PDB file of C-alpha atoms in Angstrom:
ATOM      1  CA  UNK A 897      13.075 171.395 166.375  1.00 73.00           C
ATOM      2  CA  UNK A 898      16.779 171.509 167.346  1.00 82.00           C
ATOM      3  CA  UNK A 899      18.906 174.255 165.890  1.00 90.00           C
ATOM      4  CA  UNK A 900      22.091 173.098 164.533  1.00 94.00           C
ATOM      5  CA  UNK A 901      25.466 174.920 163.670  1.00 96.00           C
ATOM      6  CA  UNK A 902      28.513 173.329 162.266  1.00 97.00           C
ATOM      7  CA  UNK A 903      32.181 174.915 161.861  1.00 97.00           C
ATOM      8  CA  UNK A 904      33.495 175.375 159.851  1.00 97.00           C
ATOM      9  CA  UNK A 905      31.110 175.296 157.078  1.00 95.00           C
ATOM     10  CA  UNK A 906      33.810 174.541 154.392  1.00 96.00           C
ATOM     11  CA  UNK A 907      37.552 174.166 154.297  1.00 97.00           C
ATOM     12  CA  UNK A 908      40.538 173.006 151.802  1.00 97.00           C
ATOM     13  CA  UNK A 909      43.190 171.156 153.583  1.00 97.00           C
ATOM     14  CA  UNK A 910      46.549 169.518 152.701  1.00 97.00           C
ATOM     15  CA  UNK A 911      46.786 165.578 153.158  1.00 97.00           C
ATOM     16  CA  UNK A 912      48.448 164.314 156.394  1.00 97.00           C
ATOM     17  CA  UNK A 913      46.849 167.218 158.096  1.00 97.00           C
ATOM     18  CA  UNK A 914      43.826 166.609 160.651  1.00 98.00           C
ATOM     19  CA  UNK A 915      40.615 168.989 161.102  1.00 98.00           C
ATOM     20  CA  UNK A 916      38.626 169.193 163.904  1.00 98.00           C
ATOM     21  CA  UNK A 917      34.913 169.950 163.183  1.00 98.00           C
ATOM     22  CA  UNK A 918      32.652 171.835 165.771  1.00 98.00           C
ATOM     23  CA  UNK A 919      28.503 171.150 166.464  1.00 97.00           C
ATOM     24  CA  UNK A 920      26.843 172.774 168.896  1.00 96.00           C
ATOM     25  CA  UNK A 921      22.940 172.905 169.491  1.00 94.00           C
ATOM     26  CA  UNK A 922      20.514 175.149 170.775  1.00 92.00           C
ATOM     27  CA  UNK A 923      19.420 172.567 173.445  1.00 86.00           C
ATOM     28  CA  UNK A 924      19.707 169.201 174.953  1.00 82.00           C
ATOM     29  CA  UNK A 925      19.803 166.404 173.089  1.00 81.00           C
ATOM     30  CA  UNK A 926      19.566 162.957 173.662  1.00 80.00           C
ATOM     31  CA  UNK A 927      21.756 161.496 170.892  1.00 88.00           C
ATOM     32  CA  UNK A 928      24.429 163.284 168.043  1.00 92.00           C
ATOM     33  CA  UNK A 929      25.570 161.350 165.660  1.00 95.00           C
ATOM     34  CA  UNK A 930      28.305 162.007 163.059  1.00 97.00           C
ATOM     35  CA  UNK A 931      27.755 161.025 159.014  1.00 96.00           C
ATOM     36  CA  UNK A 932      30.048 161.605 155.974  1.00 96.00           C
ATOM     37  CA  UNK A 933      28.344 161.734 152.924  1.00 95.00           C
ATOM     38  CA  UNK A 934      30.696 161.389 149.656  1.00 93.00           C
ATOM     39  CA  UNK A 935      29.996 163.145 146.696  1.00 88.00           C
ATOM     40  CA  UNK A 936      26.789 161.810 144.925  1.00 87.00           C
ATOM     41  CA  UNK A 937      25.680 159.346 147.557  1.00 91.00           C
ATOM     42  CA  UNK A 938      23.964 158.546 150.816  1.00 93.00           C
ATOM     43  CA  UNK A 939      24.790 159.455 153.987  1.00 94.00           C
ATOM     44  CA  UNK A 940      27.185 156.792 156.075  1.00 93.00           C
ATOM     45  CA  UNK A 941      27.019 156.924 159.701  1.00 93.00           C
ATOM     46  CA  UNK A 942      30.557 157.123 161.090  1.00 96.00           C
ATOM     47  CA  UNK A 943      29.782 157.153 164.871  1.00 95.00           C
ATOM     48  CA  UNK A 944      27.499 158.066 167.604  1.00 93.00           C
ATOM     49  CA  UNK A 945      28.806 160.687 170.007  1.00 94.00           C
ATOM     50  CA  UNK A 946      28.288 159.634 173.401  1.00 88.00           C
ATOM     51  CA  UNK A 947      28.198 162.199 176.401  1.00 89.00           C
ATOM     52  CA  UNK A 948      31.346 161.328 178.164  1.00 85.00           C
ATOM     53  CA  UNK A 949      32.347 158.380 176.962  1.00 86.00           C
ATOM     54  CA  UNK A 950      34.060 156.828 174.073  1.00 90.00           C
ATOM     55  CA  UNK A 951      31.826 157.113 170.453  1.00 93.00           C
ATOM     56  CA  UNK A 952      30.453 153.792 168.967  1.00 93.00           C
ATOM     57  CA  UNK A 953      31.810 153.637 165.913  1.00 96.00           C
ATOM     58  CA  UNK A 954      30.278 151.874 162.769  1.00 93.00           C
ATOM     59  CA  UNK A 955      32.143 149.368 161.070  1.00 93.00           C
ATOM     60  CA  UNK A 956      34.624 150.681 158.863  1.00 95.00           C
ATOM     61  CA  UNK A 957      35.482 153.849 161.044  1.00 96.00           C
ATOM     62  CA  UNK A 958      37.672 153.765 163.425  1.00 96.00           C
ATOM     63  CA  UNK A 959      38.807 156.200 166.808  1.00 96.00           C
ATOM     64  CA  UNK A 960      42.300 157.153 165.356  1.00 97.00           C
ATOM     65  CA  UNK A 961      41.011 158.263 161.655  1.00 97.00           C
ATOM     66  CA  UNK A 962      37.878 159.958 163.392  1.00 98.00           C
ATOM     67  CA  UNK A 963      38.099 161.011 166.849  1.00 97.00           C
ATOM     68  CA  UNK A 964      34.936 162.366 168.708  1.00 97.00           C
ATOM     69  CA  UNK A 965      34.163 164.206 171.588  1.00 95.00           C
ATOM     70  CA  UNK A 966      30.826 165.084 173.286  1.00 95.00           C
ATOM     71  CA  UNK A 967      31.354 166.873 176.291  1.00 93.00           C
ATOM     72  CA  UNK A 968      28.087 167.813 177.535  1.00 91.00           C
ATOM     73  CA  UNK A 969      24.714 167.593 176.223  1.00 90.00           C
ATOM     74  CA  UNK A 970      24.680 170.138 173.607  1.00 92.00           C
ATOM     75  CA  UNK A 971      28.177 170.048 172.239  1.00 95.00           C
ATOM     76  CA  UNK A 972      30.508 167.552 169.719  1.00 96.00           C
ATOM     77  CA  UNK A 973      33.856 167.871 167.632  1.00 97.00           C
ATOM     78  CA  UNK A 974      34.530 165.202 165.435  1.00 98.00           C
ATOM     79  CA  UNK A 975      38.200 165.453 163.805  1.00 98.00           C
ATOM     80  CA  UNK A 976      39.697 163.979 160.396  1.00 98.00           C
ATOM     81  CA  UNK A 977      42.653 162.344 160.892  1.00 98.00           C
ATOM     82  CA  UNK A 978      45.858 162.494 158.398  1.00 97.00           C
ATOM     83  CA  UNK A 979      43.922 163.312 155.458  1.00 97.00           C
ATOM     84  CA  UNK A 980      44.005 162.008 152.324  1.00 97.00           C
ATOM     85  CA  UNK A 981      41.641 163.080 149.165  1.00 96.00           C
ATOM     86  CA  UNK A 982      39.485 159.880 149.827  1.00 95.00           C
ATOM     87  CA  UNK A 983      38.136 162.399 152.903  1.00 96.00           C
ATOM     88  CA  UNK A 984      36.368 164.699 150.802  1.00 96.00           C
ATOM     89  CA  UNK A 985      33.114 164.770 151.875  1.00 96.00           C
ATOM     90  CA  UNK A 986      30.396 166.733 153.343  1.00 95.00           C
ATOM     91  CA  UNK A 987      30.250 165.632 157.198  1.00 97.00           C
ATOM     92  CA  UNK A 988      27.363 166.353 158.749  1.00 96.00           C
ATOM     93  CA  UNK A 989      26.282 166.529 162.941  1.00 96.00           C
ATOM     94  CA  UNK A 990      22.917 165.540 163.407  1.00 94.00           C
ATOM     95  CA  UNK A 991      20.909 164.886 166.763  1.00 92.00           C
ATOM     96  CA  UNK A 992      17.612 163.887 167.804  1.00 86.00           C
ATOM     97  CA  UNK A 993      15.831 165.672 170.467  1.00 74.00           C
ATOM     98  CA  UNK A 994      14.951 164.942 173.976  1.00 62.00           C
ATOM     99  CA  UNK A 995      11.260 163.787 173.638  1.00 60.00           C
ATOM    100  CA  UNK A 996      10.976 164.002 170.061  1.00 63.00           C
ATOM    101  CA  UNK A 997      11.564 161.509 167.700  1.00 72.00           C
ATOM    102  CA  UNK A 998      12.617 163.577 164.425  1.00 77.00           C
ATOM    103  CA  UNK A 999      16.390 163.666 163.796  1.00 86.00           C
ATOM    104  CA  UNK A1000      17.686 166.834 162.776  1.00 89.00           C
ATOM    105  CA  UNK A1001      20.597 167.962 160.736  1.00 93.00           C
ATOM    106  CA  UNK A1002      23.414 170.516 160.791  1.00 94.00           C
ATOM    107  CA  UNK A1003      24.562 172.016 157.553  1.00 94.00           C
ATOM    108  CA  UNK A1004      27.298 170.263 156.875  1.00 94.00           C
ATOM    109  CA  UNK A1005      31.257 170.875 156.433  1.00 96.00           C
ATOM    110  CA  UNK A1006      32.683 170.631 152.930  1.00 95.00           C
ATOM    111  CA  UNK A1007      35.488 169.473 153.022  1.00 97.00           C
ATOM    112  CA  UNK A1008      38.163 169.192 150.260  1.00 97.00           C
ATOM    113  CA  UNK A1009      41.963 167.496 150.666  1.00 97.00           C
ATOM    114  CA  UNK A1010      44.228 167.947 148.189  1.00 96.00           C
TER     115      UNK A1010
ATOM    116  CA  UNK B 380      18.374 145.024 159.918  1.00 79.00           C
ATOM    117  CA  UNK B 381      16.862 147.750 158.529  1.00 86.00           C
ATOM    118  CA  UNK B 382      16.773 148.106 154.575  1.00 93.00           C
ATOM    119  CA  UNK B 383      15.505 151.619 152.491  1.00 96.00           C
ATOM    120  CA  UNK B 384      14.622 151.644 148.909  1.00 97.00           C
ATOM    121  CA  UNK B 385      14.555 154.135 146.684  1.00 97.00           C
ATOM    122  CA  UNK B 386      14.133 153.173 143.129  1.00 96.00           C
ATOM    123  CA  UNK B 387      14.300 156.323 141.415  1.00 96.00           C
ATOM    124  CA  UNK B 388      17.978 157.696 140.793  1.00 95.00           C
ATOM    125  CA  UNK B 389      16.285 160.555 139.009  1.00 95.00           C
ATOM    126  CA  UNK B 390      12.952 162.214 138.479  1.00 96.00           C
ATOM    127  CA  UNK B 391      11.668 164.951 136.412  1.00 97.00           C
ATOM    128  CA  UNK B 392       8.094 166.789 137.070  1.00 97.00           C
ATOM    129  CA  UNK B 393       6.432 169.953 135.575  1.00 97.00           C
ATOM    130  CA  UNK B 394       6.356 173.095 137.787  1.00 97.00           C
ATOM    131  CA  UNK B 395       3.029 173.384 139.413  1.00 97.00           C
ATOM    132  CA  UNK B 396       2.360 169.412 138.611  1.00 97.00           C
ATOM    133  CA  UNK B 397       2.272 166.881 141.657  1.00 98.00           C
ATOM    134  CA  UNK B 398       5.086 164.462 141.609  1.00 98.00           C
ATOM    135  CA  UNK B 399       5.283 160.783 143.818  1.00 98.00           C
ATOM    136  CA  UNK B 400       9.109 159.769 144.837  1.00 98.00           C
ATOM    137  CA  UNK B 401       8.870 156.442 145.972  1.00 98.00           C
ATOM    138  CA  UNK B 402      10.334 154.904 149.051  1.00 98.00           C
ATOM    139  CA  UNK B 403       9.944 150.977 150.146  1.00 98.00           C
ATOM    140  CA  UNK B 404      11.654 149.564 153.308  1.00 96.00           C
ATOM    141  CA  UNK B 405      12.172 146.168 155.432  1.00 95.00           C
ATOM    142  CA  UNK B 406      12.768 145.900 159.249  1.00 90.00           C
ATOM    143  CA  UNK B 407      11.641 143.662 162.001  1.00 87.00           C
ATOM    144  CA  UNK B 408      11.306 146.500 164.621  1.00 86.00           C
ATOM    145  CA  UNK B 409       7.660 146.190 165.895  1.00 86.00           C
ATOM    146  CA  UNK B 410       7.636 150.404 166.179  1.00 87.00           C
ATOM    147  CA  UNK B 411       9.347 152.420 163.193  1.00 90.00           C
ATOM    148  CA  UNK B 412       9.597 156.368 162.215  1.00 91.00           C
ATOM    149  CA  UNK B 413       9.625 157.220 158.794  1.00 94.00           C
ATOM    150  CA  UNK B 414      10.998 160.360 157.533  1.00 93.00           C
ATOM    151  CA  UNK B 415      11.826 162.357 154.462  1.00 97.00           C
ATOM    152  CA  UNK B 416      14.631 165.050 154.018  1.00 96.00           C
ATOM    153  CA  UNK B 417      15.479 167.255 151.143  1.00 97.00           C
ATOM    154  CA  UNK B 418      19.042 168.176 150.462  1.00 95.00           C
ATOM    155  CA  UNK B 419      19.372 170.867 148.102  1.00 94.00           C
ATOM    156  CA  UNK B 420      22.928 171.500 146.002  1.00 90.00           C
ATOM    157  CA  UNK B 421      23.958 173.699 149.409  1.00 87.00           C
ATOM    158  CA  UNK B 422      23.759 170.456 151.429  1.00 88.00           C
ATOM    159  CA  UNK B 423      21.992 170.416 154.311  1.00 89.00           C
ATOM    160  CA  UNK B 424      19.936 167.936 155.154  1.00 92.00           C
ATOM    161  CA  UNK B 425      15.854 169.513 155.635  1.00 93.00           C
ATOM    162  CA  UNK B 426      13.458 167.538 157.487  1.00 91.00           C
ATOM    163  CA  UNK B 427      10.084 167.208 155.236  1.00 95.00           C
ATOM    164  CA  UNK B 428       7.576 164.642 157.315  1.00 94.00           C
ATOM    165  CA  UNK B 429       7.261 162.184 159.738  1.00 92.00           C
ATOM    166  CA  UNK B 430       5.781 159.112 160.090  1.00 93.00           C
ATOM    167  CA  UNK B 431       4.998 156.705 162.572  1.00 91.00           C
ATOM    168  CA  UNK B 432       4.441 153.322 162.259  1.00 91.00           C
ATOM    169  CA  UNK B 433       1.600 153.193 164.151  1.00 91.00           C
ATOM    170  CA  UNK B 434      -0.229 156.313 162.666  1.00 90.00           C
ATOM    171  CA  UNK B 435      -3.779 155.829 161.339  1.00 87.00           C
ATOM    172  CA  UNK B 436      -3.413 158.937 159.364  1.00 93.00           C
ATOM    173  CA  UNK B 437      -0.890 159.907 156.792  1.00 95.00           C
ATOM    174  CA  UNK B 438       1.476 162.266 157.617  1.00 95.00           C
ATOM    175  CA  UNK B 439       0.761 166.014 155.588  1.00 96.00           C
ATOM    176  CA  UNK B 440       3.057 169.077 155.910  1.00 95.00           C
ATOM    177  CA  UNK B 441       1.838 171.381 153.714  1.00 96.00           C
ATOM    178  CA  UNK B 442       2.944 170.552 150.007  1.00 97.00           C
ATOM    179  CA  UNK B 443       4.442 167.502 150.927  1.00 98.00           C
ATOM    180  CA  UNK B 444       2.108 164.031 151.879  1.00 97.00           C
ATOM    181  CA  UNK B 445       3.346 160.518 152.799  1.00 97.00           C
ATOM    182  CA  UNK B 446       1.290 158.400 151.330  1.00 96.00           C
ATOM    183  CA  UNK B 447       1.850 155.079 154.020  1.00 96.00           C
ATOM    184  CA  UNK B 448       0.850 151.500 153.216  1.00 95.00           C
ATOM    185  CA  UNK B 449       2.020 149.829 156.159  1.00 94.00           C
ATOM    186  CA  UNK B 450       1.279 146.345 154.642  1.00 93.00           C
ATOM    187  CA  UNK B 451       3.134 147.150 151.504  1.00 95.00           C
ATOM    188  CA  UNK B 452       5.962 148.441 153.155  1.00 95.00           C
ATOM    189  CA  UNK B 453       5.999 151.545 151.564  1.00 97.00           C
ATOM    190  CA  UNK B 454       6.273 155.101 152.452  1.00 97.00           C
ATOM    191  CA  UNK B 455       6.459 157.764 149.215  1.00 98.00           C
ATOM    192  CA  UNK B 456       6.637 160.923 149.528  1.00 98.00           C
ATOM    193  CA  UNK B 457       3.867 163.599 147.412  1.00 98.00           C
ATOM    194  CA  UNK B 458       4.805 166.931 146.608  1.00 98.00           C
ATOM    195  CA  UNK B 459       2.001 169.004 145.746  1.00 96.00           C
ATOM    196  CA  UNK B 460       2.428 171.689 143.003  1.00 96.00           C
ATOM    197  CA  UNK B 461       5.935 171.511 142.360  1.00 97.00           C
ATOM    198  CA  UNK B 462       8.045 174.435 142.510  1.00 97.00           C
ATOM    199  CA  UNK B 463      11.653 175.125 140.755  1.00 97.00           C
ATOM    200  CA  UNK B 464      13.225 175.524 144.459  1.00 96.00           C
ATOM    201  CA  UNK B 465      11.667 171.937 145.140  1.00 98.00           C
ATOM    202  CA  UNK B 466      14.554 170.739 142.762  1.00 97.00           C
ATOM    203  CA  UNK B 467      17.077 168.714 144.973  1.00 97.00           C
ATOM    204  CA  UNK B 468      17.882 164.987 146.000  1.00 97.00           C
ATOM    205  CA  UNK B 469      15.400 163.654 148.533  1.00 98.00           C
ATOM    206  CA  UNK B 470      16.200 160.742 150.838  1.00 97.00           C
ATOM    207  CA  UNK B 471      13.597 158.314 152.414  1.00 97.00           C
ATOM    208  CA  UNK B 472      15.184 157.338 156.124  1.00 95.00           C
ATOM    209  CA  UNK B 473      13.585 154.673 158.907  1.00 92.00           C
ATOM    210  CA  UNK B 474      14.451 154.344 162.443  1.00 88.00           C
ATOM    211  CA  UNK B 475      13.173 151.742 165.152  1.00 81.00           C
ATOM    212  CA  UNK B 476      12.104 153.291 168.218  1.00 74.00           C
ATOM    213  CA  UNK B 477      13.984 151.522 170.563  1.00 68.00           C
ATOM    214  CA  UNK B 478      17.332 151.771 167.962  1.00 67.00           C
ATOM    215  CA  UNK B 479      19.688 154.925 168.025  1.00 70.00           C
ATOM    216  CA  UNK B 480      20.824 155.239 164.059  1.00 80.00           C
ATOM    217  CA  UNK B 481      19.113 155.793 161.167  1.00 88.00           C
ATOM    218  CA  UNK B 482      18.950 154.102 157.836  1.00 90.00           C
ATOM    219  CA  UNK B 483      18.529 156.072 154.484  1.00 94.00           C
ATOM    220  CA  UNK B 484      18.198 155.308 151.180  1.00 96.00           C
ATOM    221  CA  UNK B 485      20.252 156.081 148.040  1.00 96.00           C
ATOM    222  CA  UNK B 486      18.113 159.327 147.276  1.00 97.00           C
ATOM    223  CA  UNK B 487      16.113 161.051 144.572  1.00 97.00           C
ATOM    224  CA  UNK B 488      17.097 163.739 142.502  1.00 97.00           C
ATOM    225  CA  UNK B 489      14.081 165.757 141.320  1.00 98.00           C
ATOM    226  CA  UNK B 490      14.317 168.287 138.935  1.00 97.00           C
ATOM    227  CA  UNK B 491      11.542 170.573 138.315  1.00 97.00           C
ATOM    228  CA  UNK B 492      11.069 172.288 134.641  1.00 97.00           C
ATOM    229  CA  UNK B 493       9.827 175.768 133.968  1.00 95.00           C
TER     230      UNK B 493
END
């Protein structure tokens, strides 16, 4: 399995501000993806990180609200964009494995705008 | 499209009892994995079990059992005498082998008495 770390594992920012959230994993990976998950629901994909290149981003998300960058194989930041309180959420990194099929997760960032 | 089910918002078992959360989904991908994760009230996403759609067996890791029925569509999840740290919202997720993203369901929460 892939070992995942997220930073920072929590934060409280003011809205209009932006925060850039860091994954990194213990190997190479063949895909990262980015979720948000709301408080008390699923998880919503908001983009796959793409190793060079622009994300894909799901429908509803968009490049200027969440911007993404993957690097290299093993690294991703995805920032939140002039926050409002609508962003809390817990956003989580996850990535599947070269050669594997399981997707694995990161612990998450809480995050809280007030 | 792929579609997850979960029809239990919330579930309550007896510690040490055996307890079935189920899971139904709907895709036309010929090759599928099927997986479970627990998220506890710290967040992270665990990875339980994995199954493959083309599996003769059902997927065991140790207290937990997918019980498969390919025909049926369904995919629930067994835990094995329950434990009060086994008390946390599971989620039922698919993904087609030749497809990048997940889909997951709306999630359990199981809550295990003393």
């Amino acid at each position: 399995s892939a070992v995942i770390s997220q930073k920072p594992s929590r934060d409280i920012c003011q809205r209009g501000t932006s925060l850039t959230i860091q994954c990194q994993v213990d190997s190479q990976v063949t895909m990262m993806f980015w979720y948000r998950q709301q408080p008390g629901q699923s998880l919503t994909l908001i983009a796959t990180a793409n190793q060079g290149s622009e994300a894909t981003y799901e429908s509803g998300f968009v490049i200027d609200k969440f911007p993404i960058s993957r690097p290299n194989l093993t690294f991703s930041t995805l920032t939140v964009s002039n926050m409002s309180p609508e962003d809390s959420s817990i956003y989580l990194c996850s990535v599947v494995s070269r050669g594997l099929y399981e997707q694995y997760f990161g612990p998450g960032t809480r995050l809280t705008v007030t | 499209a792929q579609k997850i089910t979960q029809t239990q918002p919330g579930m309550f078992v007896q510690e040490k009892e055996a307890v079935t959360l189920d899971c139904t989904y709907d895709t036309s991908d010929p090759s599928y994995g099927l997986f479970w994760y627990k998220q506890p009230s710290s967040g992270e996403m665990i990875f339980l079990i994995y199954q493959g759609s083309y599996d003769q067996q059902n997927a065991t890791e140790g207290r937990y059992s997918l019980n498969f029925q390919k025909a049926r569509k369904s995919a629930n999840l067994v835990i094995s005498a329950s434990q009060l740290g086994d008390s946390a919202m599971y989620f039922c997720a698919m993904r087609g082998y030749n497809a990048g993203k997940s889909t997951f369901g709306d999630g359990t929460t199981l809550t295990v008495k003393p």
